[in-house]
Amino acid sequence: MIAVALATLCAVVYGTADFFGGLATRRSRVMAVVVLSQGAGLALVVALMPLLPGVPTAPALAWGMAAGVSGAAGLVLFYRALATGVMSVVAPTTATTSAALPVLYGLATGERPEPTALGGVALALVAVLLVSRDSSRSASEGGYGPLLTSLAAGAGFGGFFVLLAQAPEEAGMWPLFGARLSSIGLIALLALATGRTLRPGTGALRIILAAGILDMVANVLFMLAQQRGMLSLVGVLVSLYPASTLVLARYVLKERLNVVQMTGIGFTLAAVALIAAG
């Protein structure tokens, strides 16, 4: 039950971080938002280390750095897919793939959730698909290229969770430290190679820092959740984060949600209840 509560809170915080990140990208270049927000997250994890101490072993840092590379690759591929495809295909494909990978890995490595919890997992995967839908453009546009890129992006995001879960429990926050170092380095090198600016836009810095801090808080919650529960359940709960982003967009930005997305939010609540009951 503690793992379910932590994973659900993690999804809410992840969704809030994405909401702030979306606001920041309206005022700054994407690369600047990613690097600066992840820098803020790195500073936070360093500050948290005395409160959540751990052992900085080579395996802990290696798993963390591998997770960081996977997450950064997923992010680059996700933006690539958005640039060449349409949101109505890219978002649900990426989100569902990232949710399914931890589930498949957990089941393959011997995790056996209760039937009620497995029903919640199935409902959660449907919920992720629904809340990520955007009916503003035709899903038939873009061809297979963006679809394949979206699948790869989802694998990168899902791989982040799977790889991070491999770090020893006694490592504390050191895997997150390694993840941030590798992801910042990779994205910064990509920005330099492509000539992208890392300077934030006017008035965007505070929003970027908020996004980065919230993202790291969510990462910490994920670490705590997966140490106390099955990855197959924690991973899919965490992947419900688009629901909180949609709710914030609805009530803060007054954006309208379509019927499919509203149904997905309802499925999200039902999925959490089923997984908690299992």
XYZ file of C-alpha atoms in Angstrom:
278
model
C 0.000 0.000 0.000
C 2.888 2.371 0.768
C 4.419 1.622 -2.639
C 1.086 2.361 -4.358
C 0.740 5.667 -2.499
C 4.324 6.703 -3.335
C 3.951 5.704 -7.007
C 0.641 7.553 -7.341
C 2.123 10.671 -5.741
C 5.114 10.269 -8.074
C 2.770 10.309 -11.088
C 1.091 13.489 -9.828
C 4.463 15.210 -9.336
C 5.775 14.013 -12.713
C 2.658 15.383 -14.393
C 3.061 18.714 -12.601
C 6.715 18.879 -13.651
C 5.678 18.250 -17.263
C 3.085 21.011 -16.981
C 5.756 23.504 -15.882
C 8.103 22.157 -18.547
C 5.442 22.755 -21.176
C 4.992 26.336 -19.983
C 8.763 26.858 -20.112
C 9.050 25.612 -23.705
C 6.648 28.364 -24.747
C 9.259 30.899 -23.650
C 12.576 29.116 -24.243
C 14.249 26.681 -26.610
C 13.665 23.025 -25.760
C 17.364 22.257 -25.231
C 17.694 25.153 -22.783
C 14.670 23.933 -20.824
C 15.981 20.357 -20.653
C 19.551 21.185 -19.618
C 18.675 23.904 -17.097
C 15.807 21.941 -15.521
C 17.968 18.847 -15.171
C 20.716 21.004 -13.662
C 18.224 22.150 -11.042
C 17.331 18.510 -10.392
C 21.010 17.638 -9.968
C 21.412 20.403 -7.377
C 18.376 19.090 -5.491
C 19.595 15.495 -5.372
C 22.939 16.692 -4.016
C 21.100 18.624 -1.304
C 19.007 15.543 -0.431
C 21.947 13.178 -0.030
C 22.545 13.981 3.676
C 18.843 13.312 4.357
C 18.692 10.111 2.261
C 22.246 8.769 2.604
C 23.563 5.913 0.538
C 26.696 4.127 -0.600
C 28.198 5.511 -3.859
C 29.259 2.166 -5.315
C 30.317 1.663 -8.928
C 27.197 -0.432 -9.755
C 24.908 2.238 -8.274
C 26.464 4.991 -10.384
C 26.670 2.769 -13.477
C 22.980 1.801 -13.345
C 22.068 5.422 -12.738
C 24.147 6.679 -15.655
C 22.678 4.024 -17.936
C 19.193 5.122 -16.854
C 20.111 8.747 -17.571
C 21.290 7.908 -21.085
C 18.104 5.918 -21.727
C 15.887 8.746 -20.480
C 17.800 11.401 -22.440
C 17.643 9.298 -25.611
C 13.910 8.865 -25.073
C 13.491 12.617 -24.727
C 15.423 13.382 -27.917
C 13.465 10.739 -29.840
C 10.182 12.041 -28.419
C 10.850 15.572 -29.652
C 12.007 14.129 -32.970
C 8.727 12.234 -33.290
C 6.736 15.358 -32.450
C 8.635 17.298 -35.115
C 7.849 14.759 -37.854
C 4.497 13.319 -36.746
C 1.310 14.363 -34.967
C 0.557 14.449 -31.253
C -2.471 12.168 -31.622
C -0.112 9.337 -32.633
C 3.129 10.247 -30.888
C 1.852 10.904 -27.345
C -0.231 7.745 -26.788
C 2.324 5.488 -28.490
C 5.185 6.843 -26.400
C 3.235 6.842 -23.133
C 1.831 3.329 -23.566
C 5.220 1.874 -24.512
C 6.908 3.506 -21.519
C 4.175 2.097 -19.252
C 4.279 -1.396 -20.722
C 8.047 -1.942 -20.544
C 8.380 -1.986 -16.720
C 5.318 -4.259 -16.537
C 6.773 -6.741 -19.028
C 10.168 -6.668 -17.331
C 8.662 -7.222 -13.895
C 6.563 -10.170 -15.074
C 9.522 -11.650 -16.968
C 11.710 -11.524 -13.843
C 9.211 -13.361 -11.676
C 6.879 -10.725 -10.241
C 3.365 -12.088 -9.812
C 0.819 -9.433 -8.819
C -2.623 -10.474 -7.579
C -5.330 -10.848 -10.284
C -7.058 -7.664 -9.068
C -3.802 -5.715 -9.384
C -3.202 -7.170 -12.861
C -6.653 -5.947 -13.838
C -5.622 -2.513 -12.597
C -2.444 -2.706 -14.692
C -4.455 -3.497 -17.823
C -6.878 -0.656 -17.073
C -3.944 1.698 -16.416
C -2.420 0.927 -19.815
C -5.756 1.775 -21.439
C -5.940 4.953 -19.323
C -2.472 6.075 -20.467
C -3.532 5.528 -24.070
C -6.736 7.533 -23.628
C -5.418 10.525 -21.653
C -2.603 10.982 -24.175
C -4.947 11.254 -27.132
C -5.137 14.559 -28.975
C -7.961 14.694 -31.518
C -6.967 18.095 -32.907
C -5.314 16.544 -35.966
C -5.791 13.394 -37.949
C -4.032 10.326 -36.589
C -3.473 9.114 -40.151
C -0.905 11.823 -40.907
C 2.828 11.307 -40.702
C 3.326 7.710 -41.897
C 5.227 4.970 -40.076
C 8.431 6.902 -39.361
C 7.059 8.937 -36.426
C 5.293 5.817 -35.108
C 8.548 3.854 -34.964
C 10.336 6.829 -33.411
C 7.569 7.074 -30.804
C 8.000 3.403 -29.935
C 11.732 3.967 -29.496
C 11.084 7.046 -27.350
C 8.712 5.062 -25.136
C 11.333 2.339 -24.799
C 13.826 4.995 -23.687
C 11.478 6.340 -21.006
C 10.493 2.854 -19.852
C 14.141 1.820 -19.856
C 14.876 4.703 -17.472
C 12.572 3.151 -14.864
C 13.801 -0.405 -15.429
C 17.489 0.516 -15.266
C 17.057 2.754 -12.226
C 15.337 -0.103 -10.406
C 18.454 -2.272 -10.847
C 20.566 -0.087 -8.546
C 21.273 -1.541 -5.079
C 18.792 -0.383 -2.436
C 21.600 0.780 -0.141
C 22.777 3.216 -2.853
C 20.360 5.897 -1.685
C 20.188 8.807 -4.122
C 23.489 8.093 -5.872
C 21.827 6.406 -8.891
C 19.837 9.597 -9.482
C 23.052 11.606 -9.233
C 24.600 9.386 -11.925
C 21.454 9.603 -14.065
C 21.459 13.386 -14.023
C 25.177 13.641 -14.797
C 24.895 11.444 -17.880
C 21.649 12.979 -19.176
C 22.883 16.557 -18.761
C 26.152 15.700 -20.477
C 24.410 13.981 -23.389
C 21.853 16.737 -24.002
C 24.451 19.515 -23.572
C 26.745 17.860 -26.121
C 23.823 17.506 -28.515
C 22.946 21.180 -28.062
C 26.529 22.229 -28.760
C 26.782 19.950 -31.799
C 23.607 21.394 -33.296
C 24.327 24.997 -32.309
C 21.252 25.295 -30.041
C 21.289 28.000 -27.387
C 21.096 27.089 -23.700
C 20.070 30.587 -22.638
C 16.564 30.728 -21.125
C 13.941 33.061 -22.531
C 12.742 36.159 -20.716
C 10.875 35.261 -17.539
C 11.327 31.511 -18.079
C 14.086 30.678 -15.605
C 11.856 30.306 -12.532
C 9.461 28.036 -14.416
C 12.365 25.935 -15.705
C 13.811 25.565 -12.204
C 10.389 24.563 -10.835
C 10.059 21.906 -13.545
C 13.511 20.510 -12.777
C 12.986 20.407 -9.014
C 9.590 18.728 -9.337
C 10.995 16.205 -11.793
C 13.715 15.237 -9.326
C 11.212 15.000 -6.457
C 9.250 12.573 -8.652
C 12.419 10.563 -9.334
C 13.063 10.285 -5.586
C 9.479 9.111 -5.036
C 9.945 6.492 -7.768
C 13.108 5.194 -6.111
C 11.323 4.902 -2.764
C 8.268 3.264 -4.353
C 10.131 0.622 -6.342
C 12.151 -0.311 -3.243
C 8.867 -1.125 -1.484
C 6.813 -2.700 -4.251
C 6.818 -4.583 -7.550
C 8.211 -2.748 -10.568
C 5.348 -4.121 -12.685
C 2.885 -2.198 -10.496
C 4.971 0.853 -9.587
C 6.058 1.456 -13.183
C 2.547 1.493 -14.596
C 1.231 3.751 -11.809
C 4.032 6.243 -12.402
C 3.220 6.225 -16.130
C -0.236 7.640 -15.376
C 1.386 11.092 -15.051
C -0.281 12.540 -18.220
C -3.579 12.602 -16.299
C -2.325 15.200 -13.801
C -0.838 17.277 -16.625
C -4.246 17.315 -18.317
C -6.041 18.314 -15.107
C -3.643 21.226 -14.585
C -4.031 22.314 -18.207
C -7.804 22.205 -17.775
C -8.019 24.244 -14.586
C -4.975 26.535 -14.879
C -4.840 27.204 -18.625
C -8.574 26.607 -19.197
C -7.829 24.118 -21.963
C -10.696 21.868 -23.013
C -10.428 18.104 -22.662
C -12.127 15.835 -25.161
C -14.428 12.989 -24.150
C -11.717 10.371 -24.691
C -9.312 12.175 -22.343
C -11.991 12.604 -19.670
C -12.717 8.885 -19.898
C -9.001 8.195 -19.522
C -8.848 10.240 -16.316
C -11.736 8.181 -14.929
C -9.918 4.974 -15.897
C -6.812 6.310 -14.139
C -8.636 6.613 -10.812
C -10.175 3.155 -11.217
C -6.766 1.635 -12.073
C -5.151 3.086 -8.940
C -8.002 1.713 -6.832
C -7.675 -1.778 -8.320
C -3.894 -1.891 -7.895
C -4.205 -0.684 -4.307
C -6.867 -3.325 -3.592
C -4.609 -6.049 -5.011
